[in-house]
Short mmCIF file of C-alpha atoms in Angstrom, two decimals:
data_model
loop_
_atom_site.label_atom_id
_atom_site.label_comp_id
_atom_site.label_asym_id
_atom_site.label_seq_id
_atom_site.Cartn_x
_atom_site.Cartn_y
_atom_site.Cartn_z
CA UNK A 10 104.41 102.34 101.81
CA UNK A 11 106.18 102.06 98.07
CA UNK A 12 105.97 98.47 96.16
CA UNK A 13 109.14 97.44 96.55
CA UNK A 14 109.10 98.10 100.11
CA UNK A 15 105.47 95.70 100.48
CA UNK A 16 107.65 93.97 98.46
CA UNK A 17 109.85 93.35 100.26
CA UNK A 18 108.25 92.91 103.92
CA UNK A 19 106.02 89.85 102.23
CA UNK A 20 109.79 88.36 101.38
CA UNK A 21 110.66 89.02 105.24
CA UNK A 22 107.32 88.34 107.52
CA UNK A 23 106.82 84.97 105.26
CA UNK A 24 103.15 87.08 104.93
CA UNK A 25 101.46 84.87 102.42
CA UNK A 26 98.36 86.65 100.15
CA UNK A 27 96.70 83.83 98.57
CA UNK A 28 95.03 84.52 94.91
CA UNK A 29 91.67 84.06 95.02
CA UNK A 30 92.15 86.83 97.72
CA UNK A 31 93.78 88.91 95.64
CA UNK A 32 91.51 88.39 92.68
CA UNK A 33 88.46 89.73 94.72
CA UNK A 34 90.28 93.05 96.43
CA UNK A 35 88.10 95.34 95.02
CA UNK A 36 84.52 93.48 95.64
CA UNK A 37 85.65 93.37 99.18
CA UNK A 38 86.96 97.62 98.75
CA UNK A 39 90.53 96.78 99.71
CA UNK A 40 93.70 98.39 98.05
CA UNK A 41 97.23 96.19 98.07
CA UNK A 42 98.00 97.45 101.14
CA UNK A 43 94.77 97.17 103.05
CA UNK A 44 95.37 93.41 101.59
CA UNK A 45 99.03 92.92 103.03
CA UNK A 46 97.54 94.43 106.09
CA UNK A 47 95.05 92.12 106.66
CA UNK A 48 96.59 88.95 105.70
CA UNK A 49 98.98 90.01 108.62
CA UNK A 50 96.17 89.91 111.17
CA UNK A 51 94.98 87.11 109.92
CA UNK A 52 98.58 85.68 110.18
CA UNK A 53 98.39 86.96 113.73
CA UNK A 54 95.87 83.78 114.44
CA UNK A 55 92.25 84.50 116.91
CA UNK A 56 91.62 86.92 119.12
CA UNK A 57 94.35 89.36 117.86
CA UNK A 58 95.61 92.15 120.46
CA UNK A 59 95.74 95.29 119.09
CA UNK A 60 99.42 96.81 119.82
CA UNK A 61 100.60 99.36 117.18
CA UNK A 62 103.48 99.52 118.38
CA UNK A 63 104.11 96.33 117.81
CA UNK A 64 102.61 96.24 114.36
CA UNK A 65 104.47 99.83 113.79
CA UNK A 66 107.78 97.16 113.91
CA UNK A 67 107.05 94.68 112.28
CA UNK A 68 105.81 96.14 109.04
CA UNK A 69 107.90 99.48 109.61
CA UNK A 70 105.64 101.29 108.87
CA UNK A 71 104.19 104.43 111.07
CA UNK A 72 100.89 105.08 113.81
CA UNK A 73 99.27 106.82 110.65
CA UNK A 74 99.32 104.50 108.32
CA UNK A 75 98.54 101.99 110.70
CA UNK A 76 95.04 103.32 111.88
CA UNK A 77 94.10 104.50 108.39
CA UNK A 78 94.04 100.78 107.46
CA UNK A 79 92.46 100.11 111.01
CA UNK A 80 89.75 102.93 109.93
CA UNK A 81 89.41 101.44 106.51
CA UNK A 82 88.70 97.76 106.92
CA UNK A 83 86.13 98.69 110.32
CA UNK A 84 83.75 101.01 107.64
CA UNK A 85 83.98 98.12 105.07
CA UNK A 86 82.89 95.40 108.02
CA UNK A 87 86.00 93.39 107.64
CA UNK A 88 87.78 93.91 110.69
CA UNK A 89 86.03 94.93 114.31
CA UNK A 90 87.78 96.08 117.19
CA UNK A 91 86.38 94.97 120.25
CA UNK A 92 87.75 95.41 123.97
CA UNK A 93 87.70 92.08 126.13
CA UNK A 94 89.09 90.49 129.44
CA UNK A 95 92.70 89.53 129.13
CA UNK A 96 94.27 86.35 130.85
CA UNK A 97 95.54 88.30 133.43
CA UNK A 98 91.95 89.66 134.25
CA UNK A 99 93.26 92.85 132.12
CA UNK A 100 90.78 94.86 129.54
CA UNK A 101 92.77 95.35 126.20
CA UNK A 102 91.14 95.87 122.39
CA UNK A 103 91.30 93.17 120.19
CA UNK A 104 90.53 93.10 116.50
CA UNK A 105 87.76 90.52 115.17
CA UNK A 106 87.86 88.91 111.86
CA UNK A 107 84.77 88.23 111.44
CA UNK A 108 82.98 90.39 109.28
CA UNK A 109 85.79 89.61 106.65
CA UNK A 110 85.67 85.45 106.99
CA UNK A 111 81.47 86.27 106.39
CA UNK A 112 82.32 88.29 103.48
CA UNK A 113 84.71 86.47 102.11
CA UNK A 114 82.31 82.88 102.42
CA UNK A 115 79.65 85.04 100.54
CA UNK A 116 81.97 86.22 97.36
CA UNK A 117 82.89 82.21 97.18
CA UNK A 118 79.29 81.10 97.55
CA UNK A 119 77.93 83.66 95.27
CA UNK A 120 80.95 82.59 92.68
CA UNK A 121 80.33 78.86 92.56
CA UNK A 122 76.19 79.72 92.02
CA UNK A 123 77.59 81.30 88.95
CA UNK A 124 79.84 78.15 87.80
CA UNK A 125 77.54 75.44 88.57
CA UNK A 126 73.44 77.23 88.84
CA UNK A 127 71.75 74.72 90.32
CA UNK A 128 73.70 75.13 93.35
CA UNK A 129 71.66 77.83 93.31
CA UNK A 130 68.48 76.20 93.27
CA UNK A 131 69.37 74.36 96.25
CA UNK A 132 70.12 76.97 98.18
CA UNK A 133 67.02 79.46 96.96
CA UNK A 134 64.94 76.34 97.09
CA UNK A 135 65.76 76.18 100.90
CA UNK A 136 65.37 79.18 102.35
CA UNK A 137 61.92 80.19 100.50
CA UNK A 138 61.43 77.03 102.21
CA UNK A 139 62.64 78.17 105.60
CA UNK A 140 60.86 81.42 105.14
CA UNK A 141 63.99 83.31 105.91
CA UNK A 142 67.96 83.64 104.59
CA UNK A 143 70.26 81.14 105.72
CA UNK A 144 73.13 82.07 108.27
CA UNK A 145 76.23 81.54 106.97
CA UNK A 146 77.14 78.19 108.94
CA UNK A 147 74.39 76.81 106.95
CA UNK A 148 75.34 77.68 103.48
CA UNK A 149 78.74 75.63 104.77
CA UNK A 150 76.21 72.68 105.29
CA UNK A 151 74.75 72.91 102.38
CA UNK A 152 77.69 73.37 100.70
CA UNK A 153 79.39 70.45 102.44
CA UNK A 154 76.82 68.29 100.84
CA UNK A 155 77.20 69.25 97.12
CA UNK A 156 80.94 68.92 97.87
CA UNK A 157 80.57 65.28 98.69
CA UNK A 158 78.59 65.04 95.66
CA UNK A 159 74.88 64.35 97.19
CA UNK A 160 72.62 64.26 94.34
CA UNK A 161 70.34 67.83 94.59
CA UNK A 162 67.35 65.47 93.93
CA UNK A 163 68.22 63.39 97.06
CA UNK A 164 68.31 67.07 98.67
CA UNK A 165 65.43 68.51 97.56
CA UNK A 166 63.44 64.98 98.93
CA UNK A 167 64.97 65.35 102.29
CA UNK A 168 63.64 69.07 102.46
CA UNK A 169 60.34 67.88 101.51
CA UNK A 170 60.40 65.10 104.02
CA UNK A 171 61.61 68.06 107.35
CA UNK A 172 59.30 70.22 105.52
CA UNK A 173 56.19 67.34 106.11
CA UNK A 174 57.39 66.78 109.64
CA UNK A 175 57.44 70.82 110.66
CA UNK A 176 61.12 70.74 110.94
CA UNK A 177 63.04 73.76 109.77
CA UNK A 178 66.40 73.02 110.33
CA UNK A 179 69.11 71.67 108.60
CA UNK A 180 69.92 69.40 111.12
CA UNK A 181 67.13 67.70 110.69
CA UNK A 182 67.54 67.21 107.06
CA UNK A 183 71.80 66.61 107.98
CA UNK A 184 69.92 63.37 109.47
CA UNK A 185 67.96 62.44 106.82
CA UNK A 186 71.22 62.24 104.30
CA UNK A 187 73.13 60.18 106.12
CA UNK A 188 70.47 57.75 107.08
CA UNK A 189 69.74 57.61 103.57
CA UNK A 190 73.23 56.98 102.25
CA UNK A 191 73.98 54.20 105.02
CA UNK A 192 70.75 52.72 102.79
CA UNK A 193 72.76 53.05 99.76
CA UNK A 194 69.47 55.47 98.40
CA UNK A 195 71.74 58.13 96.12
CA UNK A 196 68.78 58.94 93.76
CA UNK A 197 65.39 60.62 93.91
CA UNK A 198 64.11 57.47 92.40
CA UNK A 199 65.47 55.42 95.60
CA UNK A 200 63.31 57.03 97.43
CA UNK A 201 60.49 56.84 95.56
CA UNK A 202 61.05 53.01 95.54
CA UNK A 203 61.03 52.90 99.53
CA UNK A 204 57.69 54.96 100.03
CA UNK A 205 56.40 53.17 97.54
CA UNK A 206 57.36 49.70 99.68
CA UNK A 207 56.08 50.97 102.87
CA UNK A 208 53.22 52.22 101.28
CA UNK A 209 53.04 48.71 99.94
CA UNK A 210 53.90 47.20 103.49
CA UNK A 211 51.53 49.72 105.67
CA UNK A 212 48.78 48.63 103.42
CA UNK A 213 49.20 44.49 103.39
CA UNK A 214 49.35 45.37 107.72
CA UNK A 215 46.25 47.05 107.79
CA UNK A 216 44.69 44.13 105.64
CA UNK A 217 46.03 41.52 107.99
CA UNK A 218 44.41 43.44 111.83
CA UNK A 219 41.25 42.05 112.59
CA UNK A 220 38.56 44.19 111.63
CA UNK A 221 35.39 44.81 114.45
CA UNK A 222 31.82 44.04 113.12
CA UNK A 223 30.38 47.67 113.02
CA UNK A 224 26.64 47.55 112.97
CA UNK A 225 24.54 49.68 110.57
CA UNK A 226 21.53 50.01 112.06
CA UNK A 227 18.84 52.72 111.78
CA UNK A 228 17.45 53.36 115.20
CA UNK A 229 15.10 56.22 113.33
CA UNK A 230 12.62 53.25 111.61
CA UNK A 231 12.30 51.18 114.83
CA UNK A 232 9.33 52.25 116.02
CA UNK A 233 6.65 49.44 118.09
CA UNK A 234 3.29 49.04 115.70
#
């Protein structure tokens, strides 16, 4: 496909290539044609039926070129060809883009980590405490905390609470952060004050609780003379 024809198709079909994806296309091991084809697939939505004849008409290309693009994207782990049952109960080939979304997410997180060293620390710390790699969904949850300007010291403290309770689950940490947010806690100092207050209240309750008298009696010395 010539460059001029490529630009013409972009204009005619309203296929948009985000600048960010263009900037990372080499990291994704994409040439311009493959990137264009990938964006065409993305704009088709989910559960994309693999219809070479339709693609051929839409992109004004040939089957050999389409199969070359499919092969390249598949080898790079960006797409996967699956066989699924359609609404009519018939089996058909479908193109899944999960690999593409996963790789773009990882690239975004790597870039964010380079720009914000502190965010790298929190990702690494949670992975270390959990003893495993984080899932893409967990990356998104942590990223949402950071985007919401939650103090990272606060995230560390919530992580400590979760680990102390034996719960290696981000949903649990998210619930802790939510409860702290409702109480107006925004810094590590707020948490420490809260813990100190709870400790003091617990100590007072223990002092007010009547204590049973315990006799210290040495039965070994109680012998008949």
